[in-house]
Amino acid sequence: MARIRTRFSPSPTGFFHLGGARTALFNWLFARHHQGVFVLRIEDTDVARSETRYEEDILDSLRWLGLDWDEGPYHQCARLRIYHDFIERLLDTGAAYYCDCPPERLEEKRKAALARGENPRYDGHCRDRHLGPGPNTAVRFRSPPAGTTQWNDLSKGPIAFDNQELDDLVLLRADGVPTYNFAVVVDDLSMEITHVIRGDDHIPNTPRQILLYRALGATPPEFAHIPMILGPDKAKLSKRHGALSVLAYRDMGFLPPALVNFLARLGWSHGDQEIFSTAELIEYFSLEQVSKSAGIFNADKLLWLNGHYLRESADRDLALALKDFLPQQGVVTDDVDYLTRVTATLKPRAHTLVEMAEMARFYFHDPRPYEEKAAQKFLTPSSRPGLAAIRDRLAALPELKEEALNQIFSEVQKQSGLKMVVLAQAVRVALTGKTASPGLFEIMDILGKEEVLRRLTAALESVTD
RNA sequence: GUCCCCAUCGUCUAGCCUGGUCCAGGACACCGGCCUUUCACGCCGGCAACACCGGUUCAAAUCCGGUUGGGGACGCCA
């Protein structure tokens, strides 16, 4: 069998979102699994809506996710000559014809048909008028009047359409730019795409495209229509479901492998396994295991996965990633060693890099003002003796290592009569300003003796009777 | 409205093709518990689903038909 070739062909008419990312991922995985070729093609035939910033967004997103392409990006607008050549072929064989029906009139008819409850279709007005090229003249496909068009969808199984449901679609607009269905067929054909993997919202386009392949005397590729991603309200994922552009997830502090893992598991499975490295994804991916029904985007699961990948990351790598999120918390540092130690303590507690950066603040800045409730509850006159004792005992220590600290705490606890929880929490608030934080001893070790004493003293001074 | 696709816990899903091993398994979320100086992490346990009706069969989540529900497409958008 010939080498497998897949493609991802977004249109640069909006920011790259999760649905597109998953389609790209499945195409990429399928190609990689079969040692095939993954082609990137930009479908920019909608000249009015296409923008280069959107294309850049797509490319940046794919790179960030690690979905590298082997060919392209090709641009449809650079291939107009090719489409025209193919149009000539269809015109020559009579499979296509010129049409000068005014779009406005067609639009009226469409609305009227919809209102009547009919499937709106072109009425074939120009079918046999034998028009030649001219201004305001488009080229239409002469679609067969009867029969059925079917294919064996690699994901959904056999699908059949009655040709009567299909109409004479426009192939080439009056301005000479090809329409989607035509450009796709020409491109997939000339780029020798063997497997078209796309969202199942494209199912209605498929019979039209198959007919075009036939008219061109070509064999259609294999098709696999994957289920769409729906929002929590079960409607097609859209802006109102919150952040959706892939890069927005990067900015929210998600890791590429987490997003890739999440996207892969949404609509695809491999037994009960939940965590997949990219290598495993490539090894296990198959179209047969793609589910048929739409999936709902589950933000909680993404968060959980991201937390998992955060914990799996090496401290130093994570510290470097975290560095970019620090400035928005007012933290600027170049001390990667220090940051690496900080990161190690934050790792198990965060779901995103943004969360982690928030938690990292006290390592760099004075914890005051303390969280009001925390201070009220734990920095009280009754905890003062314990706090002071801790500070004084610490001051006598050469360095703040766990073993010594442990002993000091239990001794002070006994002497002061405070509950260990109360004593520890008082110290915690003094050092971090909060009631929740990484372990006290690791914090102290990282902060260093001098800073710990300073914070303890400040806390003692803040206690009023 | 017409056509097409789909239908297992709240969500992602395993099982369905090759009926019995499924009074349906895993994961997220949620609720308990353990660990613990806090919060997490981790571990243990719990809650929770085969849309409905009919048929085939000794036996159906699994096969068939219908109903209902959801989604998608109906552009000189992609």
Coordinates of C-alpha atoms (C1' of nucleotides) in Angstrom, one line a residue:
Chain A
M1 CA 0.0 0.0 0.0
A2 CA 1.1 3.5 -0.8
R3 CA 2.5 5.7 2.0
I4 CA -0.3 7.2 4.1
R5 CA -0.8 10.9 3.8
T6 CA -3.1 13.0 5.9
R7 CA -3.6 16.7 6.0
F8 CA -4.9 19.3 8.3
S9 CA -6.5 22.2 6.4
P10 CA -7.8 25.0 8.6
S11 CA -9.1 28.3 7.3
P12 CA -7.5 31.4 8.8
T13 CA -10.7 33.1 9.6
G14 CA -10.6 33.0 13.4
F15 CA -8.4 32.0 16.3
F16 CA -7.4 28.4 16.4
H17 CA -9.6 26.6 18.9
L18 CA -9.8 23.2 20.6
G19 CA -11.9 21.5 17.9
G20 CA -9.4 22.3 15.2
A21 CA -6.6 21.2 17.5
R22 CA -8.1 17.9 18.0
T23 CA -8.7 17.4 14.3
A24 CA -5.1 18.3 13.7
L25 CA -4.0 15.9 16.4
F26 CA -5.9 12.9 15.0
N27 CA -4.5 13.5 11.6
W28 CA -1.1 13.9 13.0
L29 CA -1.4 10.8 15.2
F30 CA -2.7 8.7 12.3
A31 CA 0.1 9.8 10.0
R32 CA 2.8 9.3 12.7
H33 CA 1.4 5.9 13.6
H34 CA 1.7 4.7 10.1
Q35 CA 5.0 6.5 9.4
G36 CA 3.1 8.6 6.9
V37 CA 3.1 12.2 5.9
F38 CA 1.3 15.0 7.6
V39 CA 0.5 17.9 5.3
L40 CA -0.6 21.4 6.4
R41 CA -2.7 23.4 4.1
I42 CA -4.2 26.8 4.7
E43 CA -7.7 27.1 3.1
D44 CA -7.7 30.8 2.5
T45 CA -10.2 31.0 -0.4
D46 CA -12.5 33.1 1.7
V47 CA -10.5 36.2 0.9
A48 CA -12.7 38.6 2.8
R49 CA -12.5 36.8 6.1
S50 CA -9.0 35.3 5.9
E51 CA -6.3 37.2 7.9
T52 CA -2.6 36.5 8.3
R53 CA -2.7 37.0 12.1
Y54 CA -5.1 34.0 12.2
E55 CA -2.7 31.9 10.1
E56 CA 0.1 32.8 12.5
D57 CA -2.1 31.9 15.4
I58 CA -2.7 28.5 13.8
L59 CA 1.0 27.8 13.1
D60 CA 2.0 29.0 16.6
S61 CA -0.6 26.8 18.2
L62 CA 0.4 23.7 16.2
R63 CA 4.1 24.3 17.1
W64 CA 3.2 24.8 20.7
L65 CA 1.3 21.5 20.8
G66 CA 4.2 19.8 19.1
L67 CA 2.2 18.8 16.0
D68 CA 4.9 19.2 13.4
W69 CA 4.0 19.0 9.7
D70 CA 6.0 17.4 6.9
E71 CA 4.8 19.5 4.0
G72 CA 3.4 22.9 3.7
P73 CA 1.9 25.1 4.7
Y74 CA 0.4 25.2 1.3
H75 CA -2.0 28.1 0.5
Q76 CA -5.0 27.7 -1.8
C77 CA -4.7 31.2 -3.0
A78 CA -1.3 30.4 -4.5
R79 CA -2.8 27.5 -6.4
L80 CA -5.5 29.2 -8.5
R81 CA -3.9 28.0 -11.7
I82 CA -4.3 24.4 -10.7
Y83 CA -8.0 24.9 -9.9
H84 CA -8.6 26.5 -13.2
D85 CA -6.9 23.5 -15.0
F86 CA -9.2 21.2 -13.2
I87 CA -12.2 23.3 -14.0
E88 CA -11.3 23.1 -17.7
R89 CA -11.3 19.4 -17.5
L90 CA -14.8 19.3 -16.0
L91 CA -16.1 21.9 -18.5
D92 CA -14.7 19.8 -21.3
T93 CA -16.4 16.6 -20.2
G94 CA -19.6 18.4 -19.5
A95 CA -19.5 17.7 -15.9
A96 CA -19.6 21.4 -15.2
Y97 CA -21.3 24.3 -16.7
Y98 CA -21.4 28.1 -16.5
C99 CA -24.1 29.8 -14.5
D100 CA -25.0 33.5 -14.4
C101 CA -27.9 33.3 -12.0
P102 CA -27.8 36.4 -9.8
P103 CA -27.0 35.4 -6.2
E104 CA -29.8 37.6 -4.9
R105 CA -32.4 35.6 -6.7
L106 CA -30.9 32.3 -5.5
E107 CA -30.9 33.6 -2.0
E108 CA -34.6 34.4 -2.2
K109 CA -35.4 31.0 -3.6
R110 CA -33.4 29.4 -0.8
K111 CA -35.4 31.2 1.9
A112 CA -38.6 30.4 0.2
A113 CA -37.7 26.7 0.1
L114 CA -36.7 26.7 3.7
A115 CA -39.9 28.4 4.7
R116 CA -41.8 25.7 2.8
G117 CA -39.9 23.0 4.7
E118 CA -38.0 21.8 1.7
N119 CA -34.3 21.2 1.3
P120 CA -33.2 24.2 -0.6
R121 CA -31.4 23.3 -3.9
Y122 CA -30.3 25.0 -7.0
D123 CA -33.1 24.8 -9.6
G124 CA -30.8 24.0 -12.5
H125 CA -31.8 27.2 -14.4
C126 CA -28.5 27.4 -16.3
R127 CA -27.9 23.7 -16.6
D128 CA -28.6 23.4 -20.3
R129 CA -28.2 27.0 -21.4
H130 CA -24.7 26.2 -22.7
L131 CA -23.3 29.5 -21.4
G132 CA -19.7 30.5 -22.0
P133 CA -17.4 32.4 -19.6
G134 CA -18.4 35.9 -18.9
P135 CA -18.8 38.5 -16.2
N136 CA -20.8 37.5 -13.1
T137 CA -20.6 34.0 -14.3
A138 CA -19.7 31.1 -12.0
V139 CA -19.1 27.4 -12.8
R140 CA -21.4 24.8 -11.4
F141 CA -21.1 21.1 -11.0
R142 CA -23.5 18.9 -13.0
S143 CA -24.6 16.6 -10.2
P144 CA -26.2 13.3 -11.2
P145 CA -30.0 13.4 -11.0
A146 CA -30.5 9.9 -9.5
G147 CA -28.7 7.1 -7.6
T148 CA -26.9 7.1 -4.3
T149 CA -23.5 8.0 -3.3
Q150 CA -22.0 6.1 -0.4
W151 CA -18.7 5.4 1.3
N152 CA -17.5 3.3 4.2
D153 CA -16.5 5.8 6.8
L154 CA -13.5 4.6 8.7
S155 CA -15.0 6.0 11.9
K156 CA -18.8 5.8 11.4
G157 CA -19.2 2.9 9.0
P158 CA -21.3 2.9 5.8
I159 CA -23.0 6.2 5.0
A160 CA -25.2 6.8 2.0
F161 CA -26.8 9.9 0.5
D162 CA -29.5 10.0 -2.1
N163 CA -28.1 12.0 -5.1
Q164 CA -31.4 13.8 -5.3
E165 CA -30.5 15.5 -2.1
L166 CA -27.4 17.0 -3.7
D167 CA -27.6 20.0 -6.0
D168 CA -25.4 21.6 -8.5
L169 CA -22.9 23.3 -6.3
V170 CA -20.8 26.2 -7.4
L171 CA -17.2 25.1 -8.1
L172 CA -15.7 28.4 -9.2
R173 CA -17.0 31.7 -8.1
A174 CA -17.6 34.5 -10.6
D175 CA -14.4 36.1 -9.4
G176 CA -12.4 33.0 -10.3
V177 CA -11.8 31.8 -6.8
P178 CA -12.7 28.2 -6.2
T179 CA -15.2 27.2 -3.5
Y180 CA -14.4 25.0 -0.6
N181 CA -15.8 21.7 -1.9
F182 CA -14.0 22.0 -5.2
A183 CA -10.7 23.3 -3.8
V184 CA -10.6 20.5 -1.3
V185 CA -11.0 17.8 -3.9
V186 CA -8.4 19.3 -6.2
D187 CA -6.0 19.7 -3.3
D188 CA -6.5 16.3 -1.7
L189 CA -6.2 14.7 -5.1
S190 CA -3.1 16.6 -6.2
M191 CA -1.5 16.3 -2.8
E192 CA -2.2 12.6 -2.9
I193 CA -4.0 12.6 0.5
T194 CA -4.9 9.0 1.3
H195 CA -7.0 9.6 4.4
V196 CA -9.3 12.6 5.1
I197 CA -9.9 12.9 8.8
R198 CA -12.1 15.8 9.7
G199 CA -15.1 16.8 11.9
D200 CA -18.4 15.0 11.3
D201 CA -19.9 18.4 10.5
H202 CA -18.3 17.7 7.1
I203 CA -20.4 14.5 6.4
P204 CA -22.9 16.4 4.2
N205 CA -20.0 17.6 2.0
T206 CA -18.5 14.2 1.5
P207 CA -21.0 12.8 -1.1
R208 CA -20.5 16.0 -3.2
Q209 CA -16.8 15.6 -3.0
I210 CA -16.9 11.9 -3.9
L211 CA -19.0 12.8 -7.0
L212 CA -16.3 15.3 -7.9
Y213 CA -13.6 12.8 -7.7
R214 CA -15.6 10.5 -9.9
A215 CA -16.2 13.3 -12.4
L216 CA -12.4 13.8 -12.5
G217 CA -11.9 10.1 -13.1
A218 CA -10.2 9.8 -9.7
T219 CA -10.6 7.4 -6.8
P220 CA -11.7 9.2 -3.6
P221 CA -9.5 8.9 -0.5
E222 CA -10.6 7.1 2.6
F223 CA -12.8 9.3 4.9
A224 CA -13.0 9.3 8.7
H225 CA -15.4 11.7 10.3
I226 CA -14.7 12.3 13.9
P227 CA -17.2 13.5 16.4
M228 CA -17.3 17.2 17.4
I229 CA -16.5 18.7 20.7
L230 CA -19.5 20.3 22.4
G231 CA -19.8 22.8 25.1
P232 CA -21.3 22.1 28.5
D233 CA -24.7 23.1 27.1
K234 CA -24.2 20.5 24.4
A235 CA -24.1 23.1 21.6
K236 CA -21.2 23.4 19.2
L237 CA -18.2 24.7 21.1
S238 CA -18.0 28.4 20.7
K239 CA -16.7 31.7 22.2
R240 CA -19.4 31.9 24.9
H241 CA -18.0 28.6 26.4
G242 CA -15.1 30.5 27.7
A243 CA -11.5 30.5 26.5
L244 CA -11.2 28.3 23.5
S245 CA -8.2 29.4 21.5
V246 CA -5.4 27.0 22.0
L247 CA -2.9 29.7 22.9
A248 CA -5.3 31.0 25.6
Y249 CA -4.7 27.6 27.3
R250 CA -1.0 28.2 27.1
D251 CA -1.5 31.6 28.7
M252 CA -3.7 30.0 31.4
G253 CA -0.8 27.8 32.3
F254 CA -1.5 24.5 30.7
L255 CA 1.2 22.2 29.5
P256 CA 1.2 21.0 25.8
P257 CA 1.3 17.3 26.8
A258 CA -1.7 17.8 29.1
L259 CA -3.7 19.4 26.4
V260 CA -2.7 16.8 23.8
N261 CA -3.6 14.0 26.2
F262 CA -6.9 15.6 27.0
L263 CA -7.8 16.2 23.4
A264 CA -6.8 12.6 22.5
R265 CA -9.0 11.1 25.2
L266 CA -12.0 13.2 24.1
G267 CA -13.5 10.9 21.5
W268 CA -10.8 8.3 21.5
S269 CA -9.8 5.6 24.0
H270 CA -7.4 2.7 24.6
G271 CA -9.1 0.5 27.1
D272 CA -9.1 2.1 30.6
Q273 CA -5.9 4.1 30.1
E274 CA -6.1 7.8 30.9
I275 CA -2.6 9.0 30.8
F276 CA -0.7 8.8 27.5
S277 CA 2.6 10.1 26.6
T278 CA 2.8 11.4 23.0
A279 CA 4.8 8.3 22.1
E280 CA 2.1 6.1 23.4
L281 CA -0.5 8.0 21.6
I282 CA 1.3 7.5 18.4
E283 CA 1.8 3.8 19.1
Y284 CA -1.8 3.1 20.1
F285 CA -3.8 5.5 17.9
S286 CA -6.4 4.0 15.6
L287 CA -9.5 5.2 13.8
E288 CA -11.4 2.2 15.0
Q289 CA -11.2 3.3 18.6
V290 CA -12.6 6.8 17.8
S291 CA -16.0 7.1 19.3
K292 CA -19.0 8.0 17.1
S293 CA -20.8 10.4 19.5
A294 CA -20.0 14.0 20.2
G295 CA -18.0 14.7 23.4
I296 CA -18.6 17.5 25.9
F297 CA -15.6 19.6 26.9
N298 CA -14.8 18.8 30.5
A299 CA -12.7 21.5 32.0
D300 CA -12.2 19.7 35.3
K301 CA -10.6 16.8 33.7
L302 CA -8.2 19.0 31.8
L303 CA -7.2 20.6 35.1
W304 CA -6.6 17.2 36.7
L305 CA -4.5 16.1 33.7
N306 CA -2.5 19.3 33.8
G307 CA -1.9 18.9 37.5
H308 CA -0.6 15.4 36.8
Y309 CA 1.8 16.6 34.1
L310 CA 2.9 19.4 36.4
R311 CA 3.9 16.8 39.0
E312 CA 5.6 14.7 36.4
S313 CA 7.7 17.5 35.1
A314 CA 11.3 17.8 36.2
D315 CA 11.7 20.6 38.8
R316 CA 14.1 22.6 36.7
D317 CA 12.1 22.4 33.5
L318 CA 9.0 23.4 35.3
A319 CA 10.8 26.3 37.0
L320 CA 11.8 27.6 33.6
A321 CA 8.2 27.3 32.4
L322 CA 7.0 29.0 35.6
K323 CA 9.3 31.9 35.1
D324 CA 7.1 33.3 32.3
F325 CA 4.2 33.5 34.6
L326 CA 5.9 35.2 37.5
P327 CA 5.9 38.8 36.2
Q328 CA 2.1 38.9 36.2
Q329 CA 2.3 38.2 39.9
G330 CA 4.8 41.0 40.4
V331 CA 7.7 38.6 40.7
V332 CA 10.9 39.1 38.8
T333 CA 13.8 36.7 39.3
D334 CA 16.7 35.2 37.4
D335 CA 17.7 32.9 40.1
V336 CA 16.8 29.6 38.5
D337 CA 18.3 27.5 41.3
Y338 CA 16.1 29.2 43.9
L339 CA 13.1 29.0 41.6
T340 CA 13.7 25.3 41.1
R341 CA 13.6 24.7 44.8
V342 CA 10.4 26.8 45.1
T343 CA 8.9 24.9 42.2
A344 CA 9.5 21.6 43.8
T345 CA 7.3 22.6 46.8
L346 CA 4.5 24.0 44.7
K347 CA 4.3 21.2 42.2
P348 CA 1.9 18.9 44.0
R349 CA -0.4 21.8 44.9
A350 CA -1.2 23.5 41.6
H351 CA -3.3 22.7 38.6
T352 CA -1.8 25.3 36.3
L353 CA 1.3 27.4 36.0
V354 CA -0.8 30.5 36.8
E355 CA -1.9 28.9 40.0
M356 CA 1.7 28.0 40.8
A357 CA 2.9 31.5 40.2
E358 CA 0.2 32.9 42.5
M359 CA 1.4 30.5 45.2
A360 CA 5.0 31.4 44.6
R361 CA 4.6 35.0 45.6
F362 CA 5.4 34.7 49.3
Y363 CA 8.8 33.2 48.4
F364 CA 9.8 36.5 46.9
H365 CA 7.7 39.1 48.7
D366 CA 6.9 39.9 52.2
P367 CA 3.7 38.1 53.2
R368 CA 2.1 41.2 54.6
P369 CA -0.7 42.1 54.6
Y370 CA -1.7 38.8 55.9
E371 CA -4.9 37.2 54.9
E372 CA -7.3 38.8 57.3
K373 CA -9.0 35.7 58.6
A374 CA -5.7 33.9 58.9
A375 CA -4.1 36.6 61.0
Q376 CA -7.2 37.0 63.2
K377 CA -7.3 33.3 63.9
F378 CA -3.7 32.5 64.4
L379 CA -1.7 35.6 65.1
T380 CA -3.2 36.2 68.5
P381 CA -1.9 37.2 71.9
S382 CA -2.1 33.6 73.0
S383 CA 0.1 32.4 70.3
R384 CA 2.7 35.1 70.9
P385 CA 4.8 33.2 73.4
G386 CA 5.0 30.2 71.2
L387 CA 5.9 32.3 68.2
A388 CA 8.6 34.1 70.1
A389 CA 10.0 30.9 71.4
I390 CA 10.3 29.5 67.9
R391 CA 12.0 32.6 66.7
D392 CA 14.5 32.6 69.5
R393 CA 15.3 29.0 69.2
L394 CA 15.7 29.4 65.5
A395 CA 18.0 32.3 66.0
A396 CA 20.4 30.0 67.8
L397 CA 20.5 27.5 65.0
P398 CA 23.3 27.6 62.4
E399 CA 21.0 26.6 59.6
L400 CA 17.3 25.6 59.2
K401 CA 17.3 21.9 58.5
E402 CA 14.4 19.6 59.0
E403 CA 15.7 17.5 61.9
A404 CA 16.5 20.4 64.1
L405 CA 13.3 22.2 63.3
N406 CA 11.3 19.2 64.1
Q407 CA 12.8 19.0 67.5
I408 CA 12.4 22.7 68.2
F409 CA 8.7 22.7 67.3
S410 CA 7.9 19.8 69.5
E411 CA 9.7 21.3 72.4
V412 CA 8.2 24.7 72.0
Q413 CA 4.8 23.0 71.7
K414 CA 5.2 21.3 75.0
Q415 CA 6.5 24.3 76.8
S416 CA 3.9 26.7 75.5
G417 CA 1.0 24.3 75.9
L418 CA -0.3 25.3 72.5
K419 CA -1.7 22.7 70.2
M420 CA 0.7 21.8 67.4
V421 CA -1.8 22.8 64.8
V422 CA -2.1 26.3 66.4
L423 CA 1.6 26.8 66.7
A424 CA 2.3 25.6 63.2
Q425 CA -0.4 27.7 61.7
A426 CA 0.8 30.8 63.5
V427 CA 4.2 30.3 62.0
R428 CA 2.7 29.5 58.6
V429 CA 0.7 32.7 58.6
A430 CA 3.8 34.6 59.7
L431 CA 5.9 33.2 56.9
T432 CA 3.3 33.0 54.0
G433 CA 0.4 35.2 55.1
K434 CA -1.9 32.2 54.5
T435 CA -3.3 29.1 56.2
A436 CA -2.4 26.8 53.3
S437 CA 1.1 26.4 52.0
P438 CA 3.8 23.9 51.3
G439 CA 5.4 22.2 54.3
L440 CA 6.7 24.6 57.0
F441 CA 10.2 23.1 57.1
E442 CA 10.8 23.2 53.4
I443 CA 9.6 26.8 53.3
M444 CA 12.0 27.7 56.1
D445 CA 14.9 25.9 54.4
I446 CA 14.2 27.8 51.2
L447 CA 13.6 31.2 52.7
G448 CA 16.7 31.0 54.8
K449 CA 17.3 31.8 58.4
E450 CA 17.6 35.5 58.1
E451 CA 14.3 36.0 56.2
V452 CA 12.5 33.6 58.5
L453 CA 13.5 35.5 61.6
R454 CA 12.6 38.7 60.0
R455 CA 9.1 37.5 59.2
L456 CA 8.6 35.9 62.6
T457 CA 9.5 39.2 64.2
A458 CA 7.2 41.1 61.9
A459 CA 4.4 38.8 62.8
L460 CA 5.0 39.2 66.5
E461 CA 4.9 42.9 66.1
S462 CA 1.7 42.8 64.3
V463 CA -0.1 41.0 67.2
T464 CA -2.1 43.5 69.2
D465 CA -3.8 42.9 72.5
Chain B
rG1 C1' -38.8 21.8 7.8
rU2 C1' -35.5 18.3 4.7
rC3 C1' -31.3 15.2 4.8
rC4 C1' -27.4 13.0 7.7
rC5 C1' -25.0 11.5 12.2
rC6 C1' -25.4 9.9 17.2
rA7 C1' -27.5 7.6 22.0
rU8 C1' -23.8 3.3 28.8
rC9 C1' -22.9 7.0 35.6
rG10 C1' -23.4 14.7 35.9
rU11 C1' -18.8 14.4 32.3
rC12 C1' -14.9 11.4 29.3
rU13 C1' -15.3 6.4 28.4
rA14 C1' -14.6 0.3 28.6
rG15 C1' -17.8 -3.5 27.1
rC16 C1' -21.3 -3.8 21.6
rC17 C1' -18.6 -6.0 15.6
rU18 C1' -17.5 -12.1 17.5
rG19 C1' -25.0 -12.2 22.4
rG20 C1' -24.1 -15.5 28.3
rU21 C1' -17.8 -14.3 32.0
rC22 C1' -21.8 -7.3 33.2
rC23 C1' -27.4 -7.0 39.1
rA24 C1' -22.1 -3.2 33.7
rG25 C1' -15.5 -1.8 34.6
rG26 C1' -12.0 2.6 34.7
rA27 C1' -11.3 8.0 35.0
rC28 C1' -12.8 13.3 36.3
rA29 C1' -16.1 15.7 39.6
rC30 C1' -18.6 14.9 44.3
rC31 C1' -19.0 12.5 49.4
rG32 C1' -16.6 9.7 53.4
rG33 C1' -11.9 7.8 55.5
rC34 C1' -6.4 7.2 56.0
rC35 C1' -1.8 9.9 55.8
rU36 C1' -0.7 14.8 58.2
rU37 C1' 1.7 20.9 61.8
rU38 C1' -2.0 23.5 57.0
rC39 C1' -3.3 22.9 52.0
rA40 C1' -2.4 19.7 48.4
rC41 C1' -0.3 15.0 46.6
rG42 C1' -1.0 9.8 47.5
rC43 C1' -3.9 5.6 49.2
rC44 C1' -8.7 3.2 50.6
rG45 C1' -14.0 3.3 50.2
rG46 C1' -18.8 5.3 48.5
rC47 C1' -22.6 7.6 45.2
rA48 C1' -23.9 7.2 40.1
rA49 C1' -25.6 4.8 33.8
rC50 C1' -27.1 0.4 29.4
rA51 C1' -33.1 6.7 26.7
rC52 C1' -37.9 4.2 25.7
rC53 C1' -41.1 0.5 23.3
rG54 C1' -41.3 -3.9 20.6
rG55 C1' -39.0 -8.1 18.1
rU56 C1' -35.2 -12.2 17.6
rU57 C1' -33.1 -15.7 21.2
rC58 C1' -32.9 -20.6 26.3
rA59 C1' -30.3 -15.8 27.1
rA60 C1' -29.6 -8.7 24.8
rA61 C1' -26.0 -3.1 27.1
rU62 C1' -24.6 -6.2 23.0
rC63 C1' -28.5 -8.2 17.0
rC64 C1' -33.2 -6.0 14.3
rG65 C1' -37.3 -2.4 13.9
rG66 C1' -39.7 1.8 15.7
rU67 C1' -40.2 6.0 19.0
rU68 C1' -38.1 9.8 21.6
rG69 C1' -34.0 12.9 22.5
rG70 C1' -29.5 15.4 21.1
rG71 C1' -26.2 17.1 17.4
rG72 C1' -24.8 18.6 12.4
rA73 C1' -25.6 20.2 7.4
rC74 C1' -28.6 22.6 4.1
rG75 C1' -24.0 29.6 1.0
rC76 C1' -20.7 32.3 -5.4
rC77 C1' -18.4 30.4 4.0
rA78 C1' -15.0 26.7 5.4

